[in-house]
mmCIF file of C-alpha atoms and ligand atoms in Angstrom:
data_model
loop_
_atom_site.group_PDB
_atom_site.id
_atom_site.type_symbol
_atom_site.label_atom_id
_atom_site.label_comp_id
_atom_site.label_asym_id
_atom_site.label_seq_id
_atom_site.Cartn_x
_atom_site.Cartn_y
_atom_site.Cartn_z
ATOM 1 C CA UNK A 425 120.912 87.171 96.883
ATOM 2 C CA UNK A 426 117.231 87.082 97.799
ATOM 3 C CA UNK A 427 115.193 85.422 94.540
ATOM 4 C CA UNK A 428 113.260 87.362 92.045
ATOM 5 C CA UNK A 429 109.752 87.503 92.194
ATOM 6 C CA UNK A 430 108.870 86.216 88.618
ATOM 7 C CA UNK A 431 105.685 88.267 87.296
ATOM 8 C CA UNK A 432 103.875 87.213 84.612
ATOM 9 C CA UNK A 433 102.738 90.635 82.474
ATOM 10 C CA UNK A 434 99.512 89.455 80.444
ATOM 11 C CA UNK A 435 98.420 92.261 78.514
ATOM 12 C CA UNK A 436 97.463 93.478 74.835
ATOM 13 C CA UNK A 437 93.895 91.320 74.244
ATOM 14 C CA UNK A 438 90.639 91.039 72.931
ATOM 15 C CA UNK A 439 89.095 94.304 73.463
ATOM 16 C CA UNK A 440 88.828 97.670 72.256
ATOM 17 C CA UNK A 441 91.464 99.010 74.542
ATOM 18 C CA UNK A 442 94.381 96.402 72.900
ATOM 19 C CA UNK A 443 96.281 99.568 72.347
ATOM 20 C CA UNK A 444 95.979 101.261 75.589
ATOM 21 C CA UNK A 445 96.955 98.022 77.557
ATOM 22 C CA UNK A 446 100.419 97.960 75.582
ATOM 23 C CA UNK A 447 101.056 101.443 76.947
ATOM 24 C CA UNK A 448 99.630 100.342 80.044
ATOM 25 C CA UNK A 449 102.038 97.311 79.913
ATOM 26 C CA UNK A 450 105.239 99.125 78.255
ATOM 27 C CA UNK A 451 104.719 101.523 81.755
ATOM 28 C CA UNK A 452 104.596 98.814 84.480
ATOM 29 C CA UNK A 453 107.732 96.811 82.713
ATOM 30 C CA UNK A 454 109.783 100.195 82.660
ATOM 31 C CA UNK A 455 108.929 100.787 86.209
ATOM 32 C CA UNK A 456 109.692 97.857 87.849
ATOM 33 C CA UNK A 457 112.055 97.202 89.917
ATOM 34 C CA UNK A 458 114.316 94.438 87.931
ATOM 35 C CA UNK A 459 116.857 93.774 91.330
ATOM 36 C CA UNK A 460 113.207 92.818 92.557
ATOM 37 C CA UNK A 461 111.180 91.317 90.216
ATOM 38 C CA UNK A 462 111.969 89.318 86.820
ATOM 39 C CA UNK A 463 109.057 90.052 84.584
ATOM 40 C CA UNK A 464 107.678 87.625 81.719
ATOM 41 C CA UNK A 465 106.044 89.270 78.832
ATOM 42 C CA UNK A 466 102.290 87.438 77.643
ATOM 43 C CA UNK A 467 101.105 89.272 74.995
ATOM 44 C CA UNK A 468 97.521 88.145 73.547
ATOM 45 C CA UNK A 469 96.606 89.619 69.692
ATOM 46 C CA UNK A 470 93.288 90.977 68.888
ATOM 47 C CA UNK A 471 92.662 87.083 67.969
ATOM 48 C CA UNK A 472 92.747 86.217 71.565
ATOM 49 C CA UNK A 473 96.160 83.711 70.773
ATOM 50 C CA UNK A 474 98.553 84.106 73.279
ATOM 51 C CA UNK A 475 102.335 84.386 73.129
ATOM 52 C CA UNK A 476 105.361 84.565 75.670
ATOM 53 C CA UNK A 477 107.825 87.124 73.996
ATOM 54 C CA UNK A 478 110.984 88.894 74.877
ATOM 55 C CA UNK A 479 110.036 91.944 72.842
ATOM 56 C CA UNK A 480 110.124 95.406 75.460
ATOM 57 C CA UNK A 481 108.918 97.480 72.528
ATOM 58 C CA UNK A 482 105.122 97.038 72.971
ATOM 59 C CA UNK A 483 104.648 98.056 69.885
ATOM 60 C CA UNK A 484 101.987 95.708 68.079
ATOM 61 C CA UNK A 485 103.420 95.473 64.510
ATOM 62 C CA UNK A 486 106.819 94.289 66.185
ATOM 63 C CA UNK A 487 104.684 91.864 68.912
ATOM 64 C CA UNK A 488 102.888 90.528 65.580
ATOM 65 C CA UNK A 489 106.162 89.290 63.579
ATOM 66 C CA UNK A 490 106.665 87.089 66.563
ATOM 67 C CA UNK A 491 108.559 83.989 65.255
ATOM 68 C CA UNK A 492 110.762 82.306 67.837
ATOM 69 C CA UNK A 493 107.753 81.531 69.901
ATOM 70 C CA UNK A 494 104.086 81.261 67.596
ATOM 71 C CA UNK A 495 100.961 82.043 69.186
ATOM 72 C CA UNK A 496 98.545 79.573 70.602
ATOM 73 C CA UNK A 497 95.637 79.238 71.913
ATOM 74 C CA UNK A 498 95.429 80.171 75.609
ATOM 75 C CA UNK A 499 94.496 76.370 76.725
ATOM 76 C CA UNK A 500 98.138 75.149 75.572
ATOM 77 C CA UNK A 501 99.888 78.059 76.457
ATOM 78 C CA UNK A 502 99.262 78.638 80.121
ATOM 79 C CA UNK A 503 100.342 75.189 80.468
ATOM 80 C CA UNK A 504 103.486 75.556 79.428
ATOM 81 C CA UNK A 505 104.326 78.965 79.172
ATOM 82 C CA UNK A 506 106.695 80.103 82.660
ATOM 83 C CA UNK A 507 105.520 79.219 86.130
ATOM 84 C CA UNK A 508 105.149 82.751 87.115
ATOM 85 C CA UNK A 509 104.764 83.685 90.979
ATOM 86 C CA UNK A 510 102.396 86.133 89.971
ATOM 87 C CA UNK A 511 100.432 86.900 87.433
ATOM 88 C CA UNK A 512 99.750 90.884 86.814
ATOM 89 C CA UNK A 513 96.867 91.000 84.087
ATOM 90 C CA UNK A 514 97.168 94.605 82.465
ATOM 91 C CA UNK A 515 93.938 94.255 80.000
ATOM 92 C CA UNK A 516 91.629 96.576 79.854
ATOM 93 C CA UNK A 517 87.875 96.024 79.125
ATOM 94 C CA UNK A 518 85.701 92.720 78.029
ATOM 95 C CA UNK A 519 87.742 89.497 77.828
ATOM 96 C CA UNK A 520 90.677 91.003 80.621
ATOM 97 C CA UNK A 521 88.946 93.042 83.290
ATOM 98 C CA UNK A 522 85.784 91.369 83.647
ATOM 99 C CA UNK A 523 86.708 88.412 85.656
ATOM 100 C CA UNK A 524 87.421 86.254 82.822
ATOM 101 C CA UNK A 525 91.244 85.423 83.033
ATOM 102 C CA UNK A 526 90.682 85.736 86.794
ATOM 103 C CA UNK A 527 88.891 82.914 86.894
ATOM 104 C CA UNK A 528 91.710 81.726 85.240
ATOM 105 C CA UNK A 529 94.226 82.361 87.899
ATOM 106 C CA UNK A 530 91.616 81.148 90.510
ATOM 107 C CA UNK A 531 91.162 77.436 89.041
ATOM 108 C CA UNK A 532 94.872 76.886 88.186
ATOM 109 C CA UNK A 533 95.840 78.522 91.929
ATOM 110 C CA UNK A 534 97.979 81.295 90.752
ATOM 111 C CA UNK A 535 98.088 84.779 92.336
ATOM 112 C CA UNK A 536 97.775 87.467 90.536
ATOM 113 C CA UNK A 537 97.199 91.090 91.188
ATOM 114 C CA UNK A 538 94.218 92.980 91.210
ATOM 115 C CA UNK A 539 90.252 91.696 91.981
ATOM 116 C CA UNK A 540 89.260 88.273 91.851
ATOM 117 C CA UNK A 541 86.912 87.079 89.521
ATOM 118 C CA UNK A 542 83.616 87.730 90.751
ATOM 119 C CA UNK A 543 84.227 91.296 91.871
ATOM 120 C CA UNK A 544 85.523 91.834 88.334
ATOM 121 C CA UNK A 545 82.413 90.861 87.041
ATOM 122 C CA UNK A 546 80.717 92.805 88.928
ATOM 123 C CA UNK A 547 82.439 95.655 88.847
ATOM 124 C CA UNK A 548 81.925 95.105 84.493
ATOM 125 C CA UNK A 549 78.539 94.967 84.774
ATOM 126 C CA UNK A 550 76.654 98.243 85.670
ATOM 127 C CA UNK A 551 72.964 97.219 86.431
ATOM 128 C CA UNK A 552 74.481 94.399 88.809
ATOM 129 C CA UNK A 553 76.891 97.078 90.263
ATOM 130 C CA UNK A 554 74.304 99.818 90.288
ATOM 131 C CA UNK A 555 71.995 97.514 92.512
ATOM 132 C CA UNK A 556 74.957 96.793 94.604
ATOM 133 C CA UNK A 557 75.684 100.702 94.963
ATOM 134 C CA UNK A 558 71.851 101.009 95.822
ATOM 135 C CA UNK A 559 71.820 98.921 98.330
ATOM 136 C CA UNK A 560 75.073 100.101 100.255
ATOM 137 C CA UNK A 561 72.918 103.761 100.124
ATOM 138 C CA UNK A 562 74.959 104.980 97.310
ATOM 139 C CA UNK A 563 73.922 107.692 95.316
ATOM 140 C CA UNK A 564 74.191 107.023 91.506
ATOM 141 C CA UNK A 565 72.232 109.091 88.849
ATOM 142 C CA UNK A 566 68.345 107.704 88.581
ATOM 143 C CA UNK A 567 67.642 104.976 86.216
ATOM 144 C CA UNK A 568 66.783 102.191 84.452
ATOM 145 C CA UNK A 569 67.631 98.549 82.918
ATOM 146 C CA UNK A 570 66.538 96.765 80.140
ATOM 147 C CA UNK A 571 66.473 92.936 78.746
ATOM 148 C CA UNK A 572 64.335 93.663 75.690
ATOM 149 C CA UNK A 573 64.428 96.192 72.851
ATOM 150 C CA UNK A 574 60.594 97.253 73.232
ATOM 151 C CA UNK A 575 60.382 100.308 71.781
ATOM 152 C CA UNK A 576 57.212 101.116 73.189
ATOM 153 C CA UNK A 577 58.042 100.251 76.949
ATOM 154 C CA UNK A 578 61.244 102.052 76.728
ATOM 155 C CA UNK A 579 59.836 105.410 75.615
ATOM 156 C CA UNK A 580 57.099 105.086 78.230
ATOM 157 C CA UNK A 581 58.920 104.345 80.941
ATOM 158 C CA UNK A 582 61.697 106.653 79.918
ATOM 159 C CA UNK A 583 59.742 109.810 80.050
ATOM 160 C CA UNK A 584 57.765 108.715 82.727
ATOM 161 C CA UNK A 585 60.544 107.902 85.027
ATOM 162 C CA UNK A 586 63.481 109.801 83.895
ATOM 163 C CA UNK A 587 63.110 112.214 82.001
ATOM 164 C CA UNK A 588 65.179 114.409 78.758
ATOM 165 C CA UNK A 589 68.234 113.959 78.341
ATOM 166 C CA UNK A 590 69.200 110.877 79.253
ATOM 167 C CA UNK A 591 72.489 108.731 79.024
ATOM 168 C CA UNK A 592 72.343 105.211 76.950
ATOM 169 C CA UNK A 593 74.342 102.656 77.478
ATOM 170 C CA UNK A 594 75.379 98.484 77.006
ATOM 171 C CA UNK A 595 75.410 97.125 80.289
ATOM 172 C CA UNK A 596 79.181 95.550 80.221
ATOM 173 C CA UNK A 597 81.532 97.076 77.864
ATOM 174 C CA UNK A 598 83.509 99.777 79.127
ATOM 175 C CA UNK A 599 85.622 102.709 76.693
ATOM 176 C CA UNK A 600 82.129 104.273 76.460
ATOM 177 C CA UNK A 601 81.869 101.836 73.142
ATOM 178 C CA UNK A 602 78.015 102.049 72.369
ATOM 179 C CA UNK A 603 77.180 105.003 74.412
ATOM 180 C CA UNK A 604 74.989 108.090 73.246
ATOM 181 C CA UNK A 605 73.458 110.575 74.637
ATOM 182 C CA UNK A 606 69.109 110.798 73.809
ATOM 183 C CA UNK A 607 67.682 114.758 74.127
ATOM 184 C CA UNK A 608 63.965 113.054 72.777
ATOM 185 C CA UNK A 609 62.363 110.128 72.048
ATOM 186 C CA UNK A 610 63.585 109.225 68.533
ATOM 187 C CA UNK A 611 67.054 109.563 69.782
ATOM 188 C CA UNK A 612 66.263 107.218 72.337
ATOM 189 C CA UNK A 613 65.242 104.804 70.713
ATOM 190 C CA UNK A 614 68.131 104.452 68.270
ATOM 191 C CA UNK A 615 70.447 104.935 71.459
ATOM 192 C CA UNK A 616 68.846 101.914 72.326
ATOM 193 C CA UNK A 617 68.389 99.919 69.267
ATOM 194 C CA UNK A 618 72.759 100.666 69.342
ATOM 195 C CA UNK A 619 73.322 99.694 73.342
ATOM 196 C CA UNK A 620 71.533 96.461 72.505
ATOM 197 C CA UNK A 621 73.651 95.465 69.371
ATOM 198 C CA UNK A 622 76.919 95.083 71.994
ATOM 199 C CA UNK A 623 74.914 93.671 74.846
ATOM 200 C CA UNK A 624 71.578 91.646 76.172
ATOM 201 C CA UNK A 625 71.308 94.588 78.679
ATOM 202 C CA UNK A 626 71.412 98.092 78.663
ATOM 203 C CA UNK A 627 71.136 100.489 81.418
ATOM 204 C CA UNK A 628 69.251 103.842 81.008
ATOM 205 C CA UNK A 629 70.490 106.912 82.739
ATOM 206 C CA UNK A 630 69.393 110.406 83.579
ATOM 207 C CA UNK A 631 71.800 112.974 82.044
ATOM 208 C CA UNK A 632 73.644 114.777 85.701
ATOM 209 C CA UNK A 633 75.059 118.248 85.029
ATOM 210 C CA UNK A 634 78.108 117.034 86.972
ATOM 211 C CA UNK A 635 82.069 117.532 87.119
ATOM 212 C CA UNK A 636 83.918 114.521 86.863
ATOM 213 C CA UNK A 637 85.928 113.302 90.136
ATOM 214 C CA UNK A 638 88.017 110.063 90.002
ATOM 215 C CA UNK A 639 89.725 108.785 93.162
ATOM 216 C CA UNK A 640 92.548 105.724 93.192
ATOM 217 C CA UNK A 641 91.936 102.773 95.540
ATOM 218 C CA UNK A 642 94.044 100.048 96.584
ATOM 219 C CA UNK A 643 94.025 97.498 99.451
ATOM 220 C CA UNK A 644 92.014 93.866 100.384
ATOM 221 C CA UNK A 645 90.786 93.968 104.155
ATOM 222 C CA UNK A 646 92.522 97.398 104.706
ATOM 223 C CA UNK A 647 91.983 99.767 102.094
ATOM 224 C CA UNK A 648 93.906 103.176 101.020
ATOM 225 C CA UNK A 649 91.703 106.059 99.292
ATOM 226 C CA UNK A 650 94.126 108.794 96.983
ATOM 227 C CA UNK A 651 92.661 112.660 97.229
ATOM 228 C CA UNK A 652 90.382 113.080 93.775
ATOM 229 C CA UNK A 653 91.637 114.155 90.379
ATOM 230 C CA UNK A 654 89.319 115.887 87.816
ATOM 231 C CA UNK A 655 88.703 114.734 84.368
ATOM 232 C CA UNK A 656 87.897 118.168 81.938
ATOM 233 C CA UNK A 657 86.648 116.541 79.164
ATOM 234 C CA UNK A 658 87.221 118.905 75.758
ATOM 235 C CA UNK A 659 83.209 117.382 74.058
ATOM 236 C CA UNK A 660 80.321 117.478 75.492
ATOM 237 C CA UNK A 661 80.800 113.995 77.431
ATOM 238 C CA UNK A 662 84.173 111.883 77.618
ATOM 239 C CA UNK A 663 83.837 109.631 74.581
ATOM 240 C CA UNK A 664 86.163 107.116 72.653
ATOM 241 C CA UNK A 665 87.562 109.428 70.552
ATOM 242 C CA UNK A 666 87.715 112.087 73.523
ATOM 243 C CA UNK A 667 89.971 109.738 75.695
ATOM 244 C CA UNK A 668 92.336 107.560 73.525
ATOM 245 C CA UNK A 669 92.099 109.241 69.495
ATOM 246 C CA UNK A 670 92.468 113.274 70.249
ATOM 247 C CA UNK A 671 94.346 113.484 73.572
ATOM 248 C CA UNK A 672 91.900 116.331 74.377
ATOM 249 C CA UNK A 673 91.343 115.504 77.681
ATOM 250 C CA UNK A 674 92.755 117.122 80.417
ATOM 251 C CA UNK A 675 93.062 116.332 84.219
ATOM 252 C CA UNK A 676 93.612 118.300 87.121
ATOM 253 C CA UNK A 677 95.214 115.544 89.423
ATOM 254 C CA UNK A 678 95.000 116.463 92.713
ATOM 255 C CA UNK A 679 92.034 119.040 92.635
ATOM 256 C CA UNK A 680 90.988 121.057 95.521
ATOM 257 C CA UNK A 681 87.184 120.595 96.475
ATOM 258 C CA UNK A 682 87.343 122.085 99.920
ATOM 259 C CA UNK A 683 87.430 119.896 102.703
ATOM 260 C CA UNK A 684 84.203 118.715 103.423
ATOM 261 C CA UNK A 685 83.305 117.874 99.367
ATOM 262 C CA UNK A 686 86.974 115.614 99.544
ATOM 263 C CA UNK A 687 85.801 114.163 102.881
ATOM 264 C CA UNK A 688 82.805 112.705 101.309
ATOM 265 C CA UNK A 689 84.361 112.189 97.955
ATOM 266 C CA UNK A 690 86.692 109.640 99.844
ATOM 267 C CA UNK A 691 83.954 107.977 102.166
ATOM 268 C CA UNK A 692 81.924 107.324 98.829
ATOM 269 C CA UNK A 693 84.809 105.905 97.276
ATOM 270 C CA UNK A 694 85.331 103.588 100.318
ATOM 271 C CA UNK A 695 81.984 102.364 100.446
ATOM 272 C CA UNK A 696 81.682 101.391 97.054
ATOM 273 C CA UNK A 697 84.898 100.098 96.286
ATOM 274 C CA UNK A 698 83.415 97.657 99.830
ATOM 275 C CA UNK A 699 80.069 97.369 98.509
ATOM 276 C CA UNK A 700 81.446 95.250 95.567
ATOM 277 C CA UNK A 701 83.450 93.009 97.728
ATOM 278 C CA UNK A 702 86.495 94.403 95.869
ATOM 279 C CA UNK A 703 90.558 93.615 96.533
ATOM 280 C CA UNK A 704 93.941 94.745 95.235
ATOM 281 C CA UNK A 705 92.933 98.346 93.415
ATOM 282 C CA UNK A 706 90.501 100.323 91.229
ATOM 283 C CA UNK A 707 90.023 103.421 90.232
ATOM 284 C CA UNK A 708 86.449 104.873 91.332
ATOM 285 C CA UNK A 709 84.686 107.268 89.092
ATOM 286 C CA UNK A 710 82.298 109.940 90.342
ATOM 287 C CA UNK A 711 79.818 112.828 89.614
ATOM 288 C CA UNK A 712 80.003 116.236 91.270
ATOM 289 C CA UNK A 713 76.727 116.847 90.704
ATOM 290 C CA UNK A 714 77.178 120.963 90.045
ATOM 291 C CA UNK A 715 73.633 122.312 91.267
ATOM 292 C CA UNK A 716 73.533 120.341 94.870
ATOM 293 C CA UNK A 717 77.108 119.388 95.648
ATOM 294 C CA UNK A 718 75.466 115.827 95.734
ATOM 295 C CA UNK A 719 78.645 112.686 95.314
ATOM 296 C CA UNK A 720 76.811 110.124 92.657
ATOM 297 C CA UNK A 721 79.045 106.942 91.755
ATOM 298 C CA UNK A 722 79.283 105.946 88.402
ATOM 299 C CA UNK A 723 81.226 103.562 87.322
ATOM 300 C CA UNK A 724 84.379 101.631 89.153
ATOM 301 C CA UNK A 725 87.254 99.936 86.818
ATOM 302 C CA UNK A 726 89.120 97.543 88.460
ATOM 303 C CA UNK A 727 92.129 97.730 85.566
ATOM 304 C CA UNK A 728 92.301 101.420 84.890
ATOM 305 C CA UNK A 729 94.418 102.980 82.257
ATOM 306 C CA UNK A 730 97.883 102.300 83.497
ATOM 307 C CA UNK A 731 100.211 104.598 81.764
ATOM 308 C CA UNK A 732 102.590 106.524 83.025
ATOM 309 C CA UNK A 733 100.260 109.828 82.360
ATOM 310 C CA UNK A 734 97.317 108.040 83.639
ATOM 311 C CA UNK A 735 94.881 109.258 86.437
ATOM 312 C CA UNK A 736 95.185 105.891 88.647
ATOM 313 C CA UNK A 737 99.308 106.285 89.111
ATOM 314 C CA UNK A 738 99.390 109.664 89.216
ATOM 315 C CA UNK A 739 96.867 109.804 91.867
ATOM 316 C CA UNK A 740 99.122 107.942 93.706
ATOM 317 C CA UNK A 741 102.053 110.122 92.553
ATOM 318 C CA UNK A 742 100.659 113.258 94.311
ATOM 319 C CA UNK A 743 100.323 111.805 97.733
ATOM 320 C CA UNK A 744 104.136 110.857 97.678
ATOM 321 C CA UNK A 745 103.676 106.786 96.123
ATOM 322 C CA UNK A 746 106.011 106.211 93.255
ATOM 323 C CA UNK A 747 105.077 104.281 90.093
ATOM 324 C CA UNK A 748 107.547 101.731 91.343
ATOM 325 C CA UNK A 749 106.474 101.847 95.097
ATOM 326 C CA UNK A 750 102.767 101.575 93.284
ATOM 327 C CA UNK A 751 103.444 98.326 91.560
ATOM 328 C CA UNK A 752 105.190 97.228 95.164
ATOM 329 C CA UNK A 753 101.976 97.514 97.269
ATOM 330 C CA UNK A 754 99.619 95.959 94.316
ATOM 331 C CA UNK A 755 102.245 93.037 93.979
ATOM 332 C CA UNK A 756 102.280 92.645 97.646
ATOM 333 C CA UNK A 757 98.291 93.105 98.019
ATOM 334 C CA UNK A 758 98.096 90.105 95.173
ATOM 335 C CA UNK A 759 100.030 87.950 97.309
ATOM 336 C CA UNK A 760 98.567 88.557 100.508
ATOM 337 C CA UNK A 761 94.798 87.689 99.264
ATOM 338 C CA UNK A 762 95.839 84.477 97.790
ATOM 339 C CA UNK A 763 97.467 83.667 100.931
ATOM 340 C CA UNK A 764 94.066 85.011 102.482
ATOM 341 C CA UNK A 765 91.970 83.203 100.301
ATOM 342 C CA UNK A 766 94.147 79.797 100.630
ATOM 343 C CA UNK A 767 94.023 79.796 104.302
ATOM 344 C CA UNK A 768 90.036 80.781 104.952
ATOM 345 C CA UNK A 769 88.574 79.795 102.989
ATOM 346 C CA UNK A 770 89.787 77.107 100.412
ATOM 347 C CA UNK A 771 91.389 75.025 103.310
ATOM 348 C CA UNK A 772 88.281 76.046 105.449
ATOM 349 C CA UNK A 773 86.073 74.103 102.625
ATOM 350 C CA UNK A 774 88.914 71.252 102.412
ATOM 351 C CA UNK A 775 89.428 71.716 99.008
HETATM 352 N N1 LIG B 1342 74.366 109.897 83.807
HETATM 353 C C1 LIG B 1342 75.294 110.640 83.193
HETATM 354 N N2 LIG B 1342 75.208 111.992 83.191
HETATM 355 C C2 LIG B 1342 76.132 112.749 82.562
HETATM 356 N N3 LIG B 1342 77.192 112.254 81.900
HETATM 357 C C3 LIG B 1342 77.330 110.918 81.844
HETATM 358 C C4 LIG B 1342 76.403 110.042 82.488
HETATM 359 N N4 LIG B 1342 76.807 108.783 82.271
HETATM 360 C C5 LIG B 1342 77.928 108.850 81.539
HETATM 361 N N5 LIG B 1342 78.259 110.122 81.268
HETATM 362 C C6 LIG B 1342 79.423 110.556 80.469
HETATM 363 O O1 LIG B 1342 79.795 109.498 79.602
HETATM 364 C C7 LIG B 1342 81.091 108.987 79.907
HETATM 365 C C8 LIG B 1342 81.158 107.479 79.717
HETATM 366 O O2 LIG B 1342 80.262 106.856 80.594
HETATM 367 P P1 LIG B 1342 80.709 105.606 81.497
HETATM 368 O O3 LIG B 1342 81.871 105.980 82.316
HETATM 369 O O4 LIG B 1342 79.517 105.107 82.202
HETATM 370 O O5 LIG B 1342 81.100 104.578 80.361
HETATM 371 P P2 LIG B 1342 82.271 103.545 80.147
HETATM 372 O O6 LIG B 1342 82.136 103.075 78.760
HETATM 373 O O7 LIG B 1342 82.206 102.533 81.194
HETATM 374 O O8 LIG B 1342 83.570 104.346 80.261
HETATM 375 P P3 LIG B 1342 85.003 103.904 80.766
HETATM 376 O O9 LIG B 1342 85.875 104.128 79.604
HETATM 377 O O10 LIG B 1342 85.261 104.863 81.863
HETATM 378 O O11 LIG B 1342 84.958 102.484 81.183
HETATM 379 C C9 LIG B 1342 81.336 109.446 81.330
HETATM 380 O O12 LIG B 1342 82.707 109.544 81.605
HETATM 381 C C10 LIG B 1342 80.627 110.811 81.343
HETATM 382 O O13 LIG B 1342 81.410 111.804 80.701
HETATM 383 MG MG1 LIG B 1343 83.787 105.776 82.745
#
């Protein structure tokens, strides 16, 4: 019998989508295939402590009466939790997506599935990803960054340049934690007296009259682009609440946008999935914009919801690619960079 790939499931963590990665991580354990794989279970608490467990439940009051096996902090217990062949990190947000425990992988020479670290970070950060999308001739809804709350500058430059209404929001946080919408001045201004309490930068945006299009992407040097899905949110923009509290939201996965709309829904997605120098898979989030047809990027996450309900798999799941067959090709595109990466470069540099 051929051996089982051991894969290390790190999920749960310090961010405000600790419940959404269990689901996430309760929906890649069911689906894989065990005759394959032999999965390990790391879960990290909302204190960042880190623990191996045998508990399938993902539910966090059971992960929390942990006993056989107390929590540490992650220093000690990457060192001696199992040797996995692969490490699959299913955390979404700060602290999971953004490059952070990729890093991780990357210094002790572990792969692991998904973007490296400095795509992550990039991909977390939207000024450094909007100038990225700029300069690959993107087009992303107008607007504007800022390193200091100066009330005075922002207002100014805000009506000058953009306009009414106008999206606010911290730079690197994700979950659309800290995000408001500003129809005049005053509201600006608290919008971004809020962005700047969760981050040094915030990014201001002019408000699109768009529909919301989300393709799935997976691949390293060769990449695969899934027909869009739709995101109807049930508020006036997709909030918190909107996506993980009420359930409101619904999706039309795959929706029709006529040919030539898809066809350049799927060349966007390309390019800027490329123009952050990203591997493994991400889910790329657009604007329709409604009065000129016009594809605008907004955002790309590269550890999207992961539930079995969620756009990113079911993507997939219209054009034929199992949840199981899914978790295959991102196993085997983890694999295949480190080997990548191993032979080009870090034996290139002798290291
Ligand atoms: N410029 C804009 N014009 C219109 N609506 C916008 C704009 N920017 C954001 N929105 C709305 O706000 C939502 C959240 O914005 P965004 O995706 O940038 O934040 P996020 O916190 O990174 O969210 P995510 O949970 O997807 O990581 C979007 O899904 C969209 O509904
Ligand atoms: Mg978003």
């Amino acid at each position: 019998m051929k051996k089982k790939v051991k894969v290390g499931l790190i999920f749960g963590g310090r961010s405000a989508e600790h419940a959404i990665s269990l689901n996430s991580a309760a929906a890649i354990y069911q689906h894989l295939d065990k005759e394959r794989y032999e999965p390990f279970l790391i879960y990290i608490n909302r204190a960042g402590e880190w623990c191996l467990t045998g508990n399938i439940s993902f539910n966090e009051q059971e992960l929390k009466k942990e006993s056989f096996n107390s929590f540490m902090p992650w220093s000690s217990r990457l060192a001696e939790t199992v040797d996995a062949d692969i490490y699959f990190p299913v955390l979404h947000g700060p602290n999971g997506e953004d490059g952070r425990i990729q890093g991780l992988f990357e210094m002790a020479g572990k792969p692991f599935v998904g973007a490296g670290s400095f795509s992550s970070q990039l991909a977390m950060d939207k000024v450094a990803a909007k100038m990225l999308f700029a300069q690959a001739g993107l087009q992303q809804a107008p607007f504007l960054f800022f390193t200091e709350n100066n009330p005075e500058q922002i207002g100014e430059l805000v009506a000058k340049k953009l306009g009414f209404p106008v999206f606010v929001k911290p730079s690197s946080l994700g979950s659309s934690v800290g995000i408001r919408k500003a129809r005049e001045t005053g509201e600006l201004l608290a919008a971004a007296d809020l962005a700047f309490s969760y981050d040094i930068k915030i990014i201001i945006e002019k408000a699109i009259d768009m529909r919301e299009i989300e393709v799935s992407v997976m691949g390293n040097e060769e990449i695969m682009v899934s027909s869009p899905g739709e995101l109807l949110p049930a508020k006036e923009f997709y909030d918190y609440a909107d996506k993980y509290l009420d359930g409101k939201t619904r999706f039309r996965i795959p929706v029709r946008l006529g040919e030539e709309i898809e066809a350049r829904v799927k060349k966007t997605a390309h390019k800027a999935y490329r123009s952050l120098f990203l591997n493994g898979f991400a889910r790329v989030d657009l604007f329709l914009e409604k009065e000129s047809d016009a594809i605008l990027v907004n955002e790309i996450n590269t550890i999207p919801g992961f539930t079995a309900i969620s756009m990113f798999p079911k993507l997939w799941e219209a054009q034929g690619i199992s949840f199981a067959q899914l978790l295959d090709r991102l196993i085997a595109y983890g694999f295949a960079h480190f080997r990548n990466r191993r032979e080009n470069v870090d034996e290139g540099l002798g290291h």
